């Protein structure tokens, strides 16, 4: 038991440090000064986002990209608040000319995938870019995608996402959790085994997506339009890349409290059993087992005096590994959080991870005012 636990933690250490090293090897220098050529269709589903739409539309109005080379599709997923009217009001106020507001046509079981499929009906060429309605967009966002496309001809490009920093405990937890996911996920692109990306900052070739029928194959899953699309495009042997630069980073909001965070994590975990990538499944199992071993080791240390050495060894190895991953992320994302925040989150994380994972094995979750079964 002891040596099995130690072996799992050592494998975890090797995997995390490997992906963190690969993240460090990205070229984060400024983009090249080449003329924009790529046509983009920005797809943004929204539901009950009256609070966030004004900021989103302001960001869209400030994008530094030739207007004739991009269009924006905002898809209203049956909002129950004043989102639709606010959307129209700010489009007029900001003089946005290349925007269409569409109604979700219920083309898939998953409302979000249905919203994207609704917009895709109007897109035949160029690249699709997806983000979320609660995000803030950098002005040179599309220029970085265009640079990557011109240089690599990639069919899918993933970009970095960071959380807006706030003061509550669980919001700080999400900042560090997302940062570690970004380091590992984007690092996997440089390891030639892309595992994870985030739909809040993702671009893909429209023709490639439609030829692979990627969305139709997973339209019944509530979540996962990003990872399932990545799996389909990578499995087809297409080129996938990541743009890792601070000026190409999307900012997103944290869940407001532990209850909302729990619902989000159950939703995320509900898609895991449908993954096709054995490496991604293996990594998920490895992370869960590592955290479970740490939780169990605490109980064993209380019961068995001789287990205390192993308890300390396992926890020190895990915390040191995670601290290195977070330090790599801090260097890139320039977070303002202190070492005390890092240590507290690292102590809490194994218990939170096991708790969220166990909840995901059954039951229900709520998202955007709707209830779903896992």
Coordinates of C-alpha atoms in Angstrom, one line a residue:
X1 CA 0.0 0.0 0.0
X2 CA 2.8 2.4 1.0
X3 CA 4.9 1.8 -2.0
X4 CA 1.9 1.9 -4.4
X5 CA 1.0 5.3 -3.0
X6 CA 4.6 6.5 -3.3
X7 CA 4.8 5.2 -6.9
X8 CA 1.6 7.0 -7.9
X9 CA 2.8 10.3 -6.4
X10 CA 6.2 9.9 -8.1
X11 CA 4.5 9.3 -11.5
X12 CA 2.3 12.4 -10.8
X13 CA 5.5 14.4 -10.0
X14 CA 7.1 13.4 -13.2
X15 CA 4.0 14.1 -15.4
X16 CA 3.3 17.5 -13.8
X17 CA 6.9 18.7 -14.0
X18 CA 7.2 17.4 -17.6
X19 CA 4.2 19.5 -18.8
X20 CA 5.3 22.5 -16.8
X21 CA 8.7 22.3 -18.5
X22 CA 7.0 22.1 -21.9
X23 CA 4.9 25.2 -21.0
X24 CA 8.1 27.1 -20.2
X25 CA 9.5 26.3 -23.7
X26 CA 6.8 28.3 -25.5
X27 CA 8.1 31.3 -27.4
X28 CA 6.4 34.2 -25.7
X29 CA 8.0 37.0 -27.7
X30 CA 5.9 39.6 -29.5
X31 CA 4.0 38.5 -32.6
X32 CA 5.4 39.1 -36.0
X33 CA 4.5 42.3 -37.8
X34 CA 2.7 40.8 -40.8
X35 CA -0.5 42.0 -42.4
X36 CA -3.7 40.4 -41.2
X37 CA -5.2 37.9 -43.7
X38 CA -7.4 35.4 -41.9
X39 CA -11.2 35.8 -41.8
X40 CA -12.7 35.1 -38.4
X41 CA -16.2 34.4 -37.2
X42 CA -16.5 35.0 -33.5
X43 CA -19.2 32.8 -31.9
X44 CA -20.4 33.7 -28.4
X45 CA -23.4 31.9 -26.9
X46 CA -25.1 33.8 -24.0
X47 CA -27.8 33.0 -21.5
X48 CA -28.9 35.4 -18.7
X49 CA -25.7 37.6 -19.2
X50 CA -27.3 41.0 -18.8
X51 CA -24.5 42.0 -16.3
X52 CA -21.6 40.9 -18.5
X53 CA -22.7 41.8 -22.1
X54 CA -21.9 45.5 -21.9
X55 CA -18.2 44.8 -21.1
X56 CA -18.0 42.0 -23.6
X57 CA -19.4 44.2 -26.4
X58 CA -17.1 47.1 -25.4
X59 CA -14.1 44.7 -25.8
X60 CA -15.4 43.5 -29.2
X61 CA -15.7 47.1 -30.3
X62 CA -12.0 47.7 -29.4
X63 CA -10.6 44.7 -31.2
X64 CA -7.5 45.7 -33.2
X65 CA -8.2 43.9 -36.4
X66 CA -9.5 44.9 -39.9
X67 CA -13.3 45.0 -39.7
X68 CA -13.8 43.4 -43.1
X69 CA -12.0 40.4 -41.8
X70 CA -14.2 39.4 -38.9
X71 CA -17.8 39.0 -38.0
X72 CA -19.5 38.4 -34.7
X73 CA -22.4 36.0 -33.9
X74 CA -24.0 36.4 -30.6
X75 CA -26.4 33.5 -29.9
X76 CA -29.1 34.0 -27.4
X77 CA -29.7 30.7 -25.6
X78 CA -33.3 31.4 -24.4
X79 CA -32.3 34.1 -21.9
X80 CA -34.8 34.8 -19.2
X81 CA -33.4 38.2 -18.3
X82 CA -32.9 41.4 -20.3
X83 CA -29.8 40.1 -22.1
X84 CA -31.3 40.3 -25.6
X85 CA -32.4 43.9 -25.3
X86 CA -29.1 45.0 -23.6
X87 CA -27.2 43.3 -26.5
X88 CA -29.1 45.2 -29.1
X89 CA -28.8 48.5 -27.1
X90 CA -25.0 48.3 -26.8
X91 CA -24.5 47.2 -30.4
X92 CA -26.2 50.4 -31.5
X93 CA -24.5 52.5 -28.8
X94 CA -21.0 51.2 -29.8
X95 CA -21.8 51.4 -33.5
X96 CA -20.9 47.7 -34.0
X97 CA -21.5 47.0 -37.7
X98 CA -20.4 43.4 -38.1
X99 CA -22.6 41.8 -35.5
X100 CA -25.5 39.4 -35.8
X101 CA -27.7 38.4 -32.9
X102 CA -29.3 35.0 -33.4
X103 CA -31.8 32.9 -31.5
X104 CA -30.7 29.4 -30.4
X105 CA -32.3 26.9 -32.8
X106 CA -32.1 23.9 -30.6
X107 CA -29.9 21.9 -33.0
X108 CA -28.3 19.7 -30.3
X109 CA -29.2 18.3 -26.9
X110 CA -26.6 20.5 -25.3
X111 CA -27.8 24.1 -25.3
X112 CA -24.3 25.5 -25.7
X113 CA -23.4 23.2 -28.6
X114 CA -26.8 24.0 -30.1
X115 CA -26.0 27.7 -29.9
X116 CA -22.6 27.2 -31.7
X117 CA -24.2 25.0 -34.3
X118 CA -26.8 27.7 -34.9
X119 CA -24.1 30.2 -35.7
X120 CA -22.1 27.7 -37.8
X121 CA -25.0 27.6 -40.2
X122 CA -23.8 31.1 -41.3
X123 CA -20.1 30.2 -41.5
X124 CA -18.5 28.4 -44.4
X125 CA -15.0 29.8 -44.7
X126 CA -12.2 31.1 -42.5
X127 CA -11.8 30.3 -38.8
X128 CA -14.2 30.1 -36.0
X129 CA -13.3 31.7 -32.7
X130 CA -15.2 30.9 -29.5
X131 CA -15.3 32.7 -26.2
X132 CA -17.8 33.2 -23.4
X133 CA -20.1 36.1 -22.6
X134 CA -18.5 36.7 -19.2
X135 CA -15.0 37.2 -20.7
X136 CA -12.8 40.2 -21.3
X137 CA -10.9 40.2 -24.6
X138 CA -7.4 41.7 -25.3
X139 CA -7.4 44.1 -28.3
X140 CA -4.8 42.2 -30.2
X141 CA -6.5 38.8 -29.7
X142 CA -7.3 38.1 -33.3
X143 CA -3.9 39.3 -34.5
X144 CA -2.2 36.5 -32.5
X145 CA -4.4 33.9 -33.9
X146 CA -3.8 35.3 -37.4
X147 CA -0.1 35.2 -36.9
X148 CA -0.2 31.6 -35.8
X149 CA -2.4 30.5 -38.7
X150 CA -0.2 32.2 -41.3
X151 CA 3.0 30.7 -39.9
X152 CA 1.7 27.2 -39.1
X153 CA -1.5 26.6 -41.1
X154 CA -2.9 25.1 -37.9
X155 CA -6.5 23.7 -38.0
X156 CA -7.0 24.4 -34.2
X157 CA -5.3 27.0 -32.0
X158 CA -5.7 27.2 -28.2
X159 CA -5.1 30.3 -26.3
X160 CA -4.5 31.0 -22.6
X161 CA -7.3 31.9 -20.1
X162 CA -6.9 33.4 -16.7
X163 CA -9.3 34.2 -13.9
X164 CA -10.0 37.7 -12.7
X165 CA -8.6 37.9 -9.2
X166 CA -10.9 38.5 -6.3
X167 CA -10.7 38.3 -2.6
X168 CA -12.8 35.4 -1.4
X169 CA -11.2 32.1 -0.5
X170 CA -13.0 30.0 -3.2
X171 CA -12.4 32.6 -5.8
X172 CA -8.6 32.6 -5.1
X173 CA -8.9 28.8 -5.2
X174 CA -10.3 29.0 -8.8
X175 CA -7.5 31.4 -9.9
X176 CA -4.8 29.0 -8.9
X177 CA -6.7 25.9 -10.1
X178 CA -7.3 27.4 -13.6
X179 CA -3.7 28.6 -13.7
X180 CA -2.4 25.0 -13.1
X181 CA -4.8 23.6 -15.7
X182 CA -3.5 26.1 -18.2
X183 CA 0.1 25.3 -17.6
X184 CA -0.6 21.5 -17.9
X185 CA -3.1 21.8 -20.8
X186 CA -1.1 24.3 -22.9
X187 CA 2.2 22.6 -22.0
X188 CA 0.7 19.3 -23.5
X189 CA 0.6 21.1 -26.9
X190 CA 4.4 21.5 -26.9
X191 CA 4.7 17.9 -25.9
X192 CA 2.9 16.9 -29.1
X193 CA 0.1 15.3 -27.1
X194 CA -2.5 18.0 -26.8
X195 CA -4.8 17.1 -23.9
X196 CA -6.8 20.1 -22.9
X197 CA -8.0 23.5 -24.2
X198 CA -10.6 26.1 -23.1
X199 CA -13.5 27.2 -25.3
X200 CA -13.2 30.7 -23.8
X201 CA -10.1 31.1 -26.1
X202 CA -10.2 28.7 -29.0
X203 CA -10.0 29.0 -32.8
X204 CA -10.5 26.3 -35.4
X205 CA -10.8 26.0 -39.2
X206 CA -14.5 26.1 -40.1
X207 CA -14.1 23.7 -43.1
X208 CA -12.1 21.2 -41.0
X209 CA -14.7 21.2 -38.3
X210 CA -17.6 20.6 -40.7
X211 CA -15.7 18.0 -42.7
X212 CA -15.0 16.0 -39.5
X213 CA -18.6 16.5 -38.3
X214 CA -16.9 17.1 -34.9
X215 CA -19.9 18.7 -33.1
X216 CA -22.4 16.2 -34.2
X217 CA -20.4 13.3 -32.7
X218 CA -20.7 14.8 -29.1
X219 CA -23.8 17.1 -29.4
X220 CA -25.6 15.2 -26.6
X221 CA -22.9 16.0 -24.0
X222 CA -23.8 19.1 -22.0
X223 CA -20.1 20.2 -21.6
X224 CA -16.9 19.6 -23.5
X225 CA -17.3 21.4 -26.8
X226 CA -13.6 22.4 -26.5
X227 CA -11.9 19.1 -25.5
X228 CA -14.1 16.9 -27.8
X229 CA -13.3 19.2 -30.7
X230 CA -9.6 19.1 -29.9
X231 CA -9.8 15.3 -29.8
X232 CA -11.6 15.0 -33.2
X233 CA -9.2 17.4 -35.0
X234 CA -6.0 15.9 -33.5
X235 CA -7.2 12.3 -34.1
X236 CA -7.7 13.2 -37.8
X237 CA -4.0 14.1 -38.0
X238 CA -4.7 17.9 -38.4
X239 CA -2.3 20.5 -37.1
X240 CA -3.0 21.8 -33.6
X241 CA -1.1 24.6 -32.0
X242 CA -1.3 26.9 -28.9
X243 CA -0.7 30.6 -28.8
X244 CA 0.9 31.4 -25.4
X245 CA 1.3 35.1 -24.9
X246 CA 0.0 37.5 -22.2
X247 CA -1.5 39.8 -24.8
X248 CA -3.5 36.9 -26.3
X249 CA -4.9 35.9 -22.9
X250 CA -8.7 35.9 -22.2
X251 CA -9.9 37.0 -18.7
X252 CA -12.9 35.2 -17.2
X253 CA -14.9 35.5 -14.0
X254 CA -14.7 33.1 -11.1
X255 CA -17.8 31.3 -9.7
X256 CA -19.1 33.4 -6.8
X257 CA -19.2 30.9 -4.0
X258 CA -18.6 27.2 -3.1
X259 CA -22.1 26.1 -4.2
X260 CA -21.6 27.5 -7.7
X261 CA -18.1 26.1 -7.9
X262 CA -19.4 22.7 -7.0
X263 CA -22.0 22.8 -9.7
X264 CA -19.4 23.8 -12.3
X265 CA -17.0 21.1 -11.3
X266 CA -19.7 18.4 -11.5
X267 CA -20.5 19.7 -15.0
X268 CA -16.9 19.5 -16.0
X269 CA -16.4 16.1 -14.6
X270 CA -19.6 14.8 -16.3
X271 CA -17.9 14.8 -19.7
X272 CA -14.8 12.9 -18.6
X273 CA -16.2 9.4 -19.1
X274 CA -16.7 10.3 -22.8
X275 CA -13.1 11.3 -23.5
X276 CA -11.4 9.4 -26.4
X277 CA -7.8 10.3 -25.5
X278 CA -6.3 7.5 -23.3
X279 CA -3.6 9.9 -22.2
X280 CA -6.2 12.5 -21.0
X281 CA -8.1 9.7 -19.2
X282 CA -4.9 8.4 -17.7
X283 CA -3.9 11.9 -16.5
X284 CA -7.3 12.4 -14.9
X285 CA -7.1 9.1 -13.1
X286 CA -3.6 9.9 -12.0
X287 CA -4.6 13.3 -10.5
X288 CA -7.6 11.7 -8.7
X289 CA -5.6 8.8 -7.3
X290 CA -2.8 11.1 -6.1
X291 CA -5.2 13.4 -4.2
X292 CA -7.1 10.4 -2.8
X293 CA -3.8 8.9 -1.5
X294 CA -3.0 12.2 0.2
X295 CA -6.5 12.3 1.9
X296 CA -6.2 8.7 3.0
X297 CA -2.7 9.2 4.3
X298 CA -3.9 11.8 6.7
X299 CA -6.2 9.3 8.3
X300 CA -3.6 6.6 8.4
X301 CA -1.1 8.9 10.0
X302 CA -3.5 9.4 12.9
X303 CA -4.1 5.7 13.3
X304 CA -0.6 4.3 12.7
X305 CA 2.4 6.0 14.3
X306 CA 4.8 4.4 11.9
X307 CA 3.0 5.9 8.9
X308 CA 3.8 9.5 9.8
X309 CA 7.1 9.5 7.9
X310 CA 5.3 8.4 4.7
X311 CA 2.5 10.9 5.3
X312 CA 5.0 13.8 5.4
X313 CA 6.9 12.4 2.4
X314 CA 3.8 12.1 0.2
X315 CA 2.5 15.5 1.1
X316 CA 5.9 17.3 0.7
X317 CA 6.4 15.7 -2.8
X318 CA 2.9 16.6 -3.9
X319 CA 3.0 20.2 -2.6
X320 CA 6.5 20.8 -3.9
X321 CA 5.4 19.6 -7.4
X322 CA 2.2 21.7 -7.4
X323 CA 4.1 24.8 -6.2
X324 CA 6.6 24.5 -9.1
X325 CA 3.6 24.2 -11.6
X326 CA 2.0 27.3 -10.0
X327 CA 5.3 29.2 -10.0
X328 CA 5.6 28.6 -13.7
X329 CA 2.1 29.8 -14.2
X330 CA 2.7 32.9 -12.0
X331 CA 5.7 33.8 -14.1
X332 CA 3.5 33.9 -17.2
X333 CA 0.2 35.2 -15.9
X334 CA 1.7 37.7 -13.5
X335 CA -0.8 37.0 -10.7
X336 CA -0.8 39.2 -7.6
X337 CA -1.3 36.3 -5.1
X338 CA 1.2 35.7 -2.3
X339 CA 3.0 32.5 -1.2
X340 CA 0.5 32.2 1.8
X341 CA -2.4 32.0 -0.7
X342 CA -0.5 29.3 -2.7
X343 CA 0.3 27.2 0.4
X344 CA -3.3 27.3 1.7
X345 CA -4.7 26.3 -1.6
X346 CA -2.3 23.4 -2.0
X347 CA -3.3 22.1 1.4
X348 CA -7.0 22.3 0.6
X349 CA -6.8 21.1 -3.0
X350 CA -6.6 17.3 -2.4
X351 CA -9.7 17.3 -0.3
X352 CA -11.6 19.6 -2.7
X353 CA -10.6 17.5 -5.7
X354 CA -11.7 14.2 -4.1
X355 CA -15.0 15.8 -3.0
X356 CA -15.8 17.1 -6.5
X357 CA -14.8 13.8 -8.1
X358 CA -17.0 11.7 -5.8
X359 CA -20.0 14.0 -6.5
X360 CA -19.5 13.6 -10.2
X361 CA -20.2 9.8 -10.1
X362 CA -23.9 10.4 -9.8
X363 CA -26.7 12.9 -9.1
X364 CA -27.4 16.2 -10.8
X365 CA -26.0 19.7 -11.4
X366 CA -27.5 23.0 -12.3
X367 CA -26.1 25.3 -15.0
X368 CA -27.6 28.6 -16.2
X369 CA -30.9 27.9 -14.4
X370 CA -31.3 24.4 -15.9
X371 CA -31.0 21.0 -14.2
X372 CA -29.0 18.1 -15.7
X373 CA -28.2 14.5 -14.7
X374 CA -24.6 13.5 -14.6

